[in-house]
């Protein structure tokens, strides 16, 4: 990524069948697909920022079809749409609790966030995730805007999502130290969010580089499983 304004991937990630990569049997192909997924994830969030709902669904579905290939394309695409529904519900809440364009942090903290939690719970059910994912993600988004600790619930939510994607409920499986930690994959996701918050093109390019190993690990688990 060269820092130009680019949404989605200009190159195909390799051979596909119904949108899913096939033949990921060498590191070069695996890296290429992981890079594609990272770019589509970032594109999805940029589309959300610009209010382009259909484009956001398409980009997030490109990611979900690959990271949750075990559920099939239809369920993965519905899960991506539920995620976008939650993002738009979040925007509605934020817009309803703003004063002169600035967030009313106390009002946001006290608001009813059920319209966000519900589509996230639907996403969890479609993908076979613990519904704590929905609760933790909702809390993270609320605190992110209200000015509280959003990073802890976000790490918890992403640990749940990553475990589901790789099929390993024991992740990160640390041998001894730091047992309360969430593992490097959720931390990568959090770094990506922090880079997004800087709202600079070069930071988006950095976010894509940060997220590529996240998706590489998922694809490798699918290949080796």
mmCIF file of N, CA, C and O in Angstrom, residues 14-92:
data_model
loop_
_atom_site.group_PDB
_atom_site.id
_atom_site.type_symbol
_atom_site.label_atom_id
_atom_site.label_comp_id
_atom_site.label_asym_id
_atom_site.label_seq_id
_atom_site.Cartn_x
_atom_site.Cartn_y
_atom_site.Cartn_z
ATOM 1 N N UNK A 14 -5.758 -14.589 -5.623
ATOM 2 C CA UNK A 14 -5.361 -15.910 -6.092
ATOM 3 C C UNK A 14 -6.580 -16.667 -6.568
ATOM 4 O O UNK A 14 -7.674 -16.124 -6.673
ATOM 5 N N UNK A 15 -6.403 -17.937 -6.879
ATOM 6 C CA UNK A 15 -7.506 -18.742 -7.377
ATOM 7 C C UNK A 15 -8.609 -18.822 -6.334
ATOM 8 O O UNK A 15 -8.355 -18.959 -5.151
ATOM 9 N N UNK A 16 -9.863 -18.700 -6.782
ATOM 10 C CA UNK A 16 -10.988 -18.758 -5.864
ATOM 11 C C UNK A 16 -12.079 -19.651 -6.421
ATOM 12 O O UNK A 16 -12.185 -19.857 -7.622
ATOM 13 N N UNK A 17 -12.888 -20.163 -5.514
ATOM 14 C CA UNK A 17 -14.110 -20.881 -5.867
ATOM 15 C C UNK A 17 -15.216 -20.260 -5.025
ATOM 16 O O UNK A 17 -15.146 -20.282 -3.795
ATOM 17 N N UNK A 18 -16.209 -19.659 -5.686
ATOM 18 C CA UNK A 18 -17.283 -18.967 -4.980
ATOM 19 C C UNK A 18 -16.731 -17.949 -3.994
ATOM 20 O O UNK A 18 -17.239 -17.791 -2.880
ATOM 21 N N UNK A 19 -15.680 -17.274 -4.399
ATOM 22 C CA UNK A 19 -15.131 -16.215 -3.570
ATOM 23 C C UNK A 19 -14.140 -16.662 -2.525
ATOM 24 O O UNK A 19 -13.526 -15.839 -1.856
ATOM 25 N N UNK A 20 -13.967 -17.966 -2.350
ATOM 26 C CA UNK A 20 -13.028 -18.454 -1.336
ATOM 27 C C UNK A 20 -11.708 -18.842 -1.991
ATOM 28 O O UNK A 20 -11.695 -19.408 -3.091
ATOM 29 N N UNK A 21 -10.594 -18.558 -1.305
ATOM 30 C CA UNK A 21 -9.311 -18.942 -1.872
ATOM 31 C C UNK A 21 -9.131 -20.457 -1.837
ATOM 32 O O UNK A 21 -9.577 -21.126 -0.919
ATOM 33 N N UNK A 22 -8.537 -20.984 -2.869
ATOM 34 C CA UNK A 22 -8.238 -22.410 -2.899
ATOM 35 C C UNK A 22 -6.751 -22.587 -3.151
ATOM 36 O O UNK A 22 -6.073 -21.698 -3.646
ATOM 37 N N UNK A 23 -6.270 -23.738 -2.814
ATOM 38 C CA UNK A 23 -4.881 -24.042 -3.077
ATOM 39 C C UNK A 23 -3.902 -23.231 -2.263
ATOM 40 O O UNK A 23 -2.824 -22.891 -2.734
ATOM 41 N N UNK A 24 -4.276 -22.862 -1.022
ATOM 42 C CA UNK A 24 -3.351 -22.122 -0.171
ATOM 43 C C UNK A 24 -2.375 -23.142 0.424
ATOM 44 O O UNK A 24 -2.455 -23.527 1.588
ATOM 45 N N UNK A 25 -1.474 -23.581 -0.418
ATOM 46 C CA UNK A 25 -0.558 -24.631 0.000
ATOM 47 C C UNK A 25 0.893 -24.170 -0.041
ATOM 48 O O UNK A 25 1.810 -24.975 0.082
ATOM 49 N N UNK A 26 1.104 -22.881 -0.237
ATOM 50 C CA UNK A 26 2.459 -22.350 -0.185
ATOM 51 C C UNK A 26 2.415 -20.989 0.484
ATOM 52 O O UNK A 26 1.383 -20.320 0.510
ATOM 53 N N UNK A 27 3.536 -20.572 1.051
ATOM 54 C CA UNK A 27 3.562 -19.343 1.827
ATOM 55 C C UNK A 27 3.283 -18.111 0.982
ATOM 56 O O UNK A 27 2.693 -17.139 1.460
ATOM 57 N N UNK A 28 3.680 -18.138 -0.283
ATOM 58 C CA UNK A 28 3.443 -16.985 -1.134
ATOM 59 C C UNK A 28 1.962 -16.713 -1.335
ATOM 60 O O UNK A 28 1.507 -15.575 -1.227
ATOM 61 N N UNK A 29 1.201 -17.764 -1.620
ATOM 62 C CA UNK A 29 -0.235 -17.606 -1.800
ATOM 63 C C UNK A 29 -0.893 -17.198 -0.489
ATOM 64 O O UNK A 29 -1.769 -16.328 -0.466
ATOM 65 N N UNK A 30 -0.483 -17.810 0.600
ATOM 66 C CA UNK A 30 -1.050 -17.492 1.901
ATOM 67 C C UNK A 30 -0.810 -16.028 2.239
ATOM 68 O O UNK A 30 -1.724 -15.322 2.696
ATOM 69 N N UNK A 31 0.385 -15.531 2.003
ATOM 70 C CA UNK A 31 0.686 -14.123 2.272
ATOM 71 C C UNK A 31 -0.159 -13.204 1.405
ATOM 72 O O UNK A 31 -0.630 -12.158 1.865
ATOM 73 N N UNK A 32 -0.361 -13.594 0.154
ATOM 74 C CA UNK A 32 -1.121 -12.758 -0.762
ATOM 75 C C UNK A 32 -2.585 -12.653 -0.325
ATOM 76 O O UNK A 32 -3.169 -11.565 -0.345
ATOM 77 N N UNK A 33 -3.171 -13.762 0.086
ATOM 78 C CA UNK A 33 -4.559 -13.748 0.538
ATOM 79 C C UNK A 33 -4.683 -12.974 1.854
ATOM 80 O O UNK A 33 -5.630 -12.205 2.048
ATOM 81 N N UNK A 34 -3.736 -13.147 2.762
ATOM 82 C CA UNK A 34 -3.763 -12.410 4.027
ATOM 83 C C UNK A 34 -3.669 -10.909 3.785
ATOM 84 O O UNK A 34 -4.358 -10.119 4.442
ATOM 85 N N UNK A 35 -2.841 -10.516 2.838
ATOM 86 C CA UNK A 35 -2.721 -9.091 2.506
ATOM 87 C C UNK A 35 -4.031 -8.564 1.943
ATOM 88 O O UNK A 35 -4.473 -7.457 2.269
ATOM 89 N N UNK A 36 -4.649 -9.357 1.091
ATOM 90 C CA UNK A 36 -5.944 -8.985 0.513
ATOM 91 C C UNK A 36 -6.989 -8.789 1.616
ATOM 92 O O UNK A 36 -7.758 -7.806 1.608
ATOM 93 N N UNK A 37 -7.038 -9.697 2.571
ATOM 94 C CA UNK A 37 -8.006 -9.594 3.660
ATOM 95 C C UNK A 37 -7.765 -8.348 4.494
ATOM 96 O O UNK A 37 -8.718 -7.653 4.889
ATOM 97 N N UNK A 38 -6.505 -8.050 4.787
ATOM 98 C CA UNK A 38 -6.192 -6.856 5.574
ATOM 99 C C UNK A 38 -6.639 -5.595 4.848
ATOM 100 O O UNK A 38 -7.183 -4.659 5.462
ATOM 101 N N UNK A 39 -6.430 -5.570 3.542
ATOM 102 C CA UNK A 39 -6.829 -4.408 2.756
ATOM 103 C C UNK A 39 -8.346 -4.267 2.718
ATOM 104 O O UNK A 39 -8.885 -3.154 2.811
ATOM 105 N N UNK A 40 -9.055 -5.382 2.588
ATOM 106 C CA UNK A 40 -10.510 -5.321 2.560
ATOM 107 C C UNK A 40 -11.078 -4.912 3.911
ATOM 108 O O UNK A 40 -12.083 -4.191 3.976
ATOM 109 N N UNK A 41 -10.471 -5.365 4.997
ATOM 110 C CA UNK A 41 -10.923 -4.942 6.323
ATOM 111 C C UNK A 41 -10.831 -3.434 6.449
ATOM 112 O O UNK A 41 -11.785 -2.763 6.866
ATOM 113 N N UNK A 42 -9.673 -2.890 6.098
ATOM 114 C CA UNK A 42 -9.480 -1.444 6.215
ATOM 115 C C UNK A 42 -10.412 -0.698 5.267
ATOM 116 O O UNK A 42 -10.950 0.360 5.620
ATOM 117 N N UNK A 43 -10.625 -1.250 4.075
ATOM 118 C CA UNK A 43 -11.558 -0.627 3.134
ATOM 119 C C UNK A 43 -12.960 -0.591 3.722
ATOM 120 O O UNK A 43 -13.679 0.405 3.588
ATOM 121 N N UNK A 44 -13.362 -1.666 4.400
ATOM 122 C CA UNK A 44 -14.691 -1.708 5.002
ATOM 123 C C UNK A 44 -14.894 -0.591 6.001
ATOM 124 O O UNK A 44 -15.956 0.053 6.026
ATOM 125 N N UNK A 45 -13.882 -0.342 6.814
ATOM 126 C CA UNK A 45 -14.004 0.737 7.805
ATOM 127 C C UNK A 45 -13.980 2.106 7.139
ATOM 128 O O UNK A 45 -14.665 3.038 7.589
ATOM 129 N N UNK A 46 -13.230 2.262 6.063
ATOM 130 C CA UNK A 46 -13.246 3.537 5.355
ATOM 131 C C UNK A 46 -14.610 3.774 4.711
ATOM 132 O O UNK A 46 -15.122 4.899 4.713
ATOM 133 N N UNK A 47 -15.184 2.734 4.137
ATOM 134 C CA UNK A 47 -16.521 2.871 3.573
ATOM 135 C C UNK A 47 -17.527 3.262 4.660
ATOM 136 O O UNK A 47 -18.419 4.079 4.437
ATOM 137 N N UNK A 48 -17.373 2.664 5.843
ATOM 138 C CA UNK A 48 -18.252 3.035 6.955
ATOM 139 C C UNK A 48 -18.089 4.500 7.302
ATOM 140 O O UNK A 48 -19.079 5.228 7.492
ATOM 141 N N UNK A 49 -16.859 4.965 7.374
ATOM 142 C CA UNK A 49 -16.619 6.371 7.695
ATOM 143 C C UNK A 49 -17.302 7.305 6.708
ATOM 144 O O UNK A 49 -17.723 8.404 7.063
ATOM 145 N N UNK A 50 -17.411 6.848 5.456
ATOM 146 C CA UNK A 50 -17.997 7.698 4.411
ATOM 147 C C UNK A 50 -19.494 7.432 4.214
ATOM 148 O O UNK A 50 -20.120 8.034 3.346
ATOM 149 N N UNK A 51 -20.044 6.515 5.004
ATOM 150 C CA UNK A 51 -21.470 6.248 4.912
ATOM 151 C C UNK A 51 -21.869 5.402 3.737
ATOM 152 O O UNK A 51 -23.048 5.401 3.341
ATOM 153 N N UNK A 52 -20.937 4.628 3.165
ATOM 154 C CA UNK A 52 -21.218 3.781 2.003
ATOM 155 C C UNK A 52 -21.511 2.362 2.481
ATOM 156 O O UNK A 52 -20.629 1.506 2.542
ATOM 157 N N UNK A 53 -22.756 2.144 2.794
ATOM 158 C CA UNK A 53 -23.148 0.911 3.492
ATOM 159 C C UNK A 53 -22.952 -0.341 2.643
ATOM 160 O O UNK A 53 -22.377 -1.328 3.116
ATOM 161 N N UNK A 54 -23.431 -0.343 1.417
ATOM 162 C CA UNK A 54 -23.323 -1.535 0.571
ATOM 163 C C UNK A 54 -21.870 -1.909 0.325
ATOM 164 O O UNK A 54 -21.502 -3.092 0.341
ATOM 165 N N UNK A 55 -21.034 -0.901 0.091
ATOM 166 C CA UNK A 55 -19.614 -1.158 -0.139
ATOM 167 C C UNK A 55 -18.961 -1.721 1.112
ATOM 168 O O UNK A 55 -18.094 -2.602 1.035
ATOM 169 N N UNK A 56 -19.373 -1.228 2.287
ATOM 170 C CA UNK A 56 -18.828 -1.743 3.543
ATOM 171 C C UNK A 56 -19.187 -3.210 3.715
ATOM 172 O O UNK A 56 -18.342 -4.035 4.092
ATOM 173 N N UNK A 57 -20.435 -3.565 3.434
ATOM 174 C CA UNK A 57 -20.855 -4.966 3.539
ATOM 175 C C UNK A 57 -20.013 -5.838 2.616
ATOM 176 O O UNK A 57 -19.539 -6.915 3.014
ATOM 177 N N UNK A 58 -19.810 -5.382 1.403
ATOM 178 C CA UNK A 58 -19.044 -6.164 0.437
ATOM 179 C C UNK A 58 -17.622 -6.419 0.915
ATOM 180 O O UNK A 58 -17.101 -7.544 0.811
ATOM 181 N N UNK A 59 -16.974 -5.381 1.439
ATOM 182 C CA UNK A 59 -15.590 -5.552 1.893
ATOM 183 C C UNK A 59 -15.507 -6.459 3.111
ATOM 184 O O UNK A 59 -14.659 -7.353 3.170
ATOM 185 N N UNK A 60 -16.395 -6.254 4.093
ATOM 186 C CA UNK A 60 -16.354 -7.107 5.276
ATOM 187 C C UNK A 60 -16.711 -8.551 4.924
ATOM 188 O O UNK A 60 -16.185 -9.493 5.533
ATOM 189 N N UNK A 61 -17.598 -8.735 3.943
ATOM 190 C CA UNK A 61 -17.935 -10.089 3.519
ATOM 191 C C UNK A 61 -16.745 -10.780 2.865
ATOM 192 O O UNK A 61 -16.557 -11.996 3.023
ATOM 193 N N UNK A 62 -15.939 -10.026 2.126
ATOM 194 C CA UNK A 62 -14.730 -10.599 1.542
ATOM 195 C C UNK A 62 -13.827 -11.182 2.633
ATOM 196 O O UNK A 62 -13.190 -12.226 2.444
ATOM 197 N N UNK A 63 -13.773 -10.502 3.748
ATOM 198 C CA UNK A 63 -12.956 -10.984 4.868
ATOM 199 C C UNK A 63 -13.616 -12.168 5.552
ATOM 200 O O UNK A 63 -12.983 -13.200 5.796
ATOM 201 N N UNK A 64 -14.889 -12.035 5.867
ATOM 202 C CA UNK A 64 -15.565 -13.075 6.643
ATOM 203 C C UNK A 64 -15.680 -14.392 5.885
ATOM 204 O O UNK A 64 -15.616 -15.465 6.487
ATOM 205 N N UNK A 65 -15.864 -14.347 4.562
ATOM 206 C CA UNK A 65 -15.923 -15.591 3.810
ATOM 207 C C UNK A 65 -14.634 -16.387 3.948
ATOM 208 O O UNK A 65 -14.651 -17.617 3.891
ATOM 209 N N UNK A 66 -13.542 -15.692 4.130
ATOM 210 C CA UNK A 66 -12.238 -16.355 4.214
ATOM 211 C C UNK A 66 -11.870 -16.738 5.644
ATOM 212 O O UNK A 66 -11.373 -17.831 5.890
ATOM 213 N N UNK A 67 -12.120 -15.846 6.601
ATOM 214 C CA UNK A 67 -11.717 -16.193 7.959
ATOM 215 C C UNK A 67 -12.690 -17.153 8.638
ATOM 216 O O UNK A 67 -12.316 -17.854 9.578
ATOM 217 N N UNK A 68 -13.933 -17.200 8.156
ATOM 218 C CA UNK A 68 -14.925 -18.127 8.705
ATOM 219 C C UNK A 68 -15.428 -19.066 7.618
ATOM 220 O O UNK A 68 -16.640 -19.307 7.490
ATOM 221 N N UNK A 69 -14.520 -19.605 6.840
ATOM 222 C CA UNK A 69 -14.903 -20.472 5.725
ATOM 223 C C UNK A 69 -15.644 -21.722 6.191
ATOM 224 O O UNK A 69 -16.370 -22.351 5.409
ATOM 225 N N UNK A 70 -15.499 -22.075 7.484
ATOM 226 C CA UNK A 70 -16.152 -23.286 7.992
ATOM 227 C C UNK A 70 -17.675 -23.163 8.037
ATOM 228 O O UNK A 70 -18.370 -24.182 8.099
ATOM 229 N N UNK A 71 -18.228 -21.947 7.997
ATOM 230 C CA UNK A 71 -19.683 -21.796 8.080
ATOM 231 C C UNK A 71 -20.328 -21.671 6.701
ATOM 232 O O UNK A 71 -21.561 -21.693 6.599
ATOM 233 N N UNK A 72 -19.523 -21.533 5.648
ATOM 234 C CA UNK A 72 -20.055 -21.372 4.300
ATOM 235 C C UNK A 72 -20.288 -19.908 3.951
ATOM 236 O O UNK A 72 -20.398 -19.043 4.825
ATOM 237 N N UNK A 73 -20.368 -19.658 2.659
ATOM 238 C CA UNK A 73 -20.457 -18.275 2.183
ATOM 239 C C UNK A 73 -21.707 -17.551 2.672
ATOM 240 O O UNK A 73 -21.638 -16.382 3.068
ATOM 241 N N UNK A 74 -22.843 -18.208 2.638
ATOM 242 C CA UNK A 74 -24.098 -17.533 2.977
ATOM 243 C C UNK A 74 -24.081 -17.017 4.406
ATOM 244 O O UNK A 74 -24.395 -15.850 4.666
ATOM 245 N N UNK A 75 -23.713 -17.874 5.360
ATOM 246 C CA UNK A 75 -23.700 -17.456 6.758
ATOM 247 C C UNK A 75 -22.626 -16.402 6.998
ATOM 248 O O UNK A 75 -22.840 -15.452 7.766
ATOM 249 N N UNK A 76 -21.483 -16.546 6.350
ATOM 250 C CA UNK A 76 -20.420 -15.556 6.524
ATOM 251 C C UNK A 76 -20.858 -14.188 6.000
ATOM 252 O O UNK A 76 -20.579 -13.151 6.625
ATOM 253 N N UNK A 77 -21.540 -14.182 4.869
ATOM 254 C CA UNK A 77 -22.013 -12.912 4.310
ATOM 255 C C UNK A 77 -23.086 -12.291 5.191
ATOM 256 O O UNK A 77 -23.122 -11.064 5.379
ATOM 257 N N UNK A 78 -23.959 -13.108 5.748
ATOM 258 C CA UNK A 78 -24.975 -12.586 6.673
ATOM 259 C C UNK A 78 -24.324 -12.044 7.941
ATOM 260 O O UNK A 78 -24.776 -11.031 8.510
ATOM 261 N N UNK A 79 -23.258 -12.680 8.371
ATOM 262 C CA UNK A 79 -22.534 -12.188 9.553
ATOM 263 C C UNK A 79 -21.887 -10.836 9.275
ATOM 264 O O UNK A 79 -21.872 -9.951 10.139
ATOM 265 N N UNK A 80 -21.344 -10.678 8.075
ATOM 266 C CA UNK A 80 -20.757 -9.390 7.698
ATOM 267 C C UNK A 80 -21.820 -8.303 7.654
ATOM 268 O O UNK A 80 -21.606 -7.170 8.112
ATOM 269 N N UNK A 81 -22.993 -8.646 7.117
ATOM 270 C CA UNK A 81 -24.078 -7.663 7.064
ATOM 271 C C UNK A 81 -24.538 -7.284 8.471
ATOM 272 O O UNK A 81 -24.827 -6.105 8.744
ATOM 273 N N UNK A 82 -24.592 -8.255 9.375
ATOM 274 C CA UNK A 82 -24.974 -7.960 10.758
ATOM 275 C C UNK A 82 -23.953 -7.017 11.406
ATOM 276 O O UNK A 82 -24.327 -6.125 12.184
ATOM 277 N N UNK A 83 -22.681 -7.218 11.095
ATOM 278 C CA UNK A 83 -21.651 -6.339 11.635
ATOM 279 C C UNK A 83 -21.863 -4.905 11.153
ATOM 280 O O UNK A 83 -21.765 -3.952 11.946
ATOM 281 N N UNK A 84 -22.165 -4.750 9.872
ATOM 282 C CA UNK A 84 -22.419 -3.418 9.325
ATOM 283 C C UNK A 84 -23.690 -2.829 9.931
ATOM 284 O O UNK A 84 -23.740 -1.629 10.239
ATOM 285 N N UNK A 85 -24.707 -3.645 10.136
ATOM 286 C CA UNK A 85 -25.915 -3.159 10.808
ATOM 287 C C UNK A 85 -25.567 -2.595 12.180
ATOM 288 O O UNK A 85 -26.106 -1.555 12.600
ATOM 289 N N UNK A 86 -24.678 -3.266 12.892
ATOM 290 C CA UNK A 86 -24.273 -2.800 14.217
ATOM 291 C C UNK A 86 -23.513 -1.476 14.119
ATOM 292 O O UNK A 86 -23.710 -0.569 14.943
ATOM 293 N N UNK A 87 -22.655 -1.350 13.126
ATOM 294 C CA UNK A 87 -21.918 -0.093 12.943
ATOM 295 C C UNK A 87 -22.871 1.068 12.679
ATOM 296 O O UNK A 87 -22.696 2.168 13.226
ATOM 297 N N UNK A 88 -23.868 0.839 11.835
ATOM 298 C CA UNK A 88 -24.817 1.920 11.539
ATOM 299 C C UNK A 88 -25.702 2.230 12.743
ATOM 300 O O UNK A 88 -26.052 3.392 12.971
ATOM 301 N N UNK A 89 -26.047 1.220 13.532
ATOM 302 C CA UNK A 89 -26.804 1.471 14.763
ATOM 303 C C UNK A 89 -25.966 2.289 15.740
ATOM 304 O O UNK A 89 -26.482 3.175 16.446
ATOM 305 N N UNK A 90 -24.682 1.991 15.784
ATOM 306 C CA UNK A 90 -23.759 2.774 16.626
ATOM 307 C C UNK A 90 -23.765 4.239 16.204
ATOM 308 O O UNK A 90 -23.830 5.144 17.046
ATOM 309 N N UNK A 91 -23.718 4.471 14.897
ATOM 310 C CA UNK A 91 -23.734 5.845 14.393
ATOM 311 C C UNK A 91 -25.019 6.564 14.802
ATOM 312 O O UNK A 91 -24.995 7.745 15.163
ATOM 313 N N UNK A 92 -26.152 5.858 14.723
ATOM 314 C CA UNK A 92 -27.432 6.460 15.097
ATOM 315 C C UNK A 92 -27.415 6.913 16.553
ATOM 316 O O UNK A 92 -27.904 8.005 16.896
#
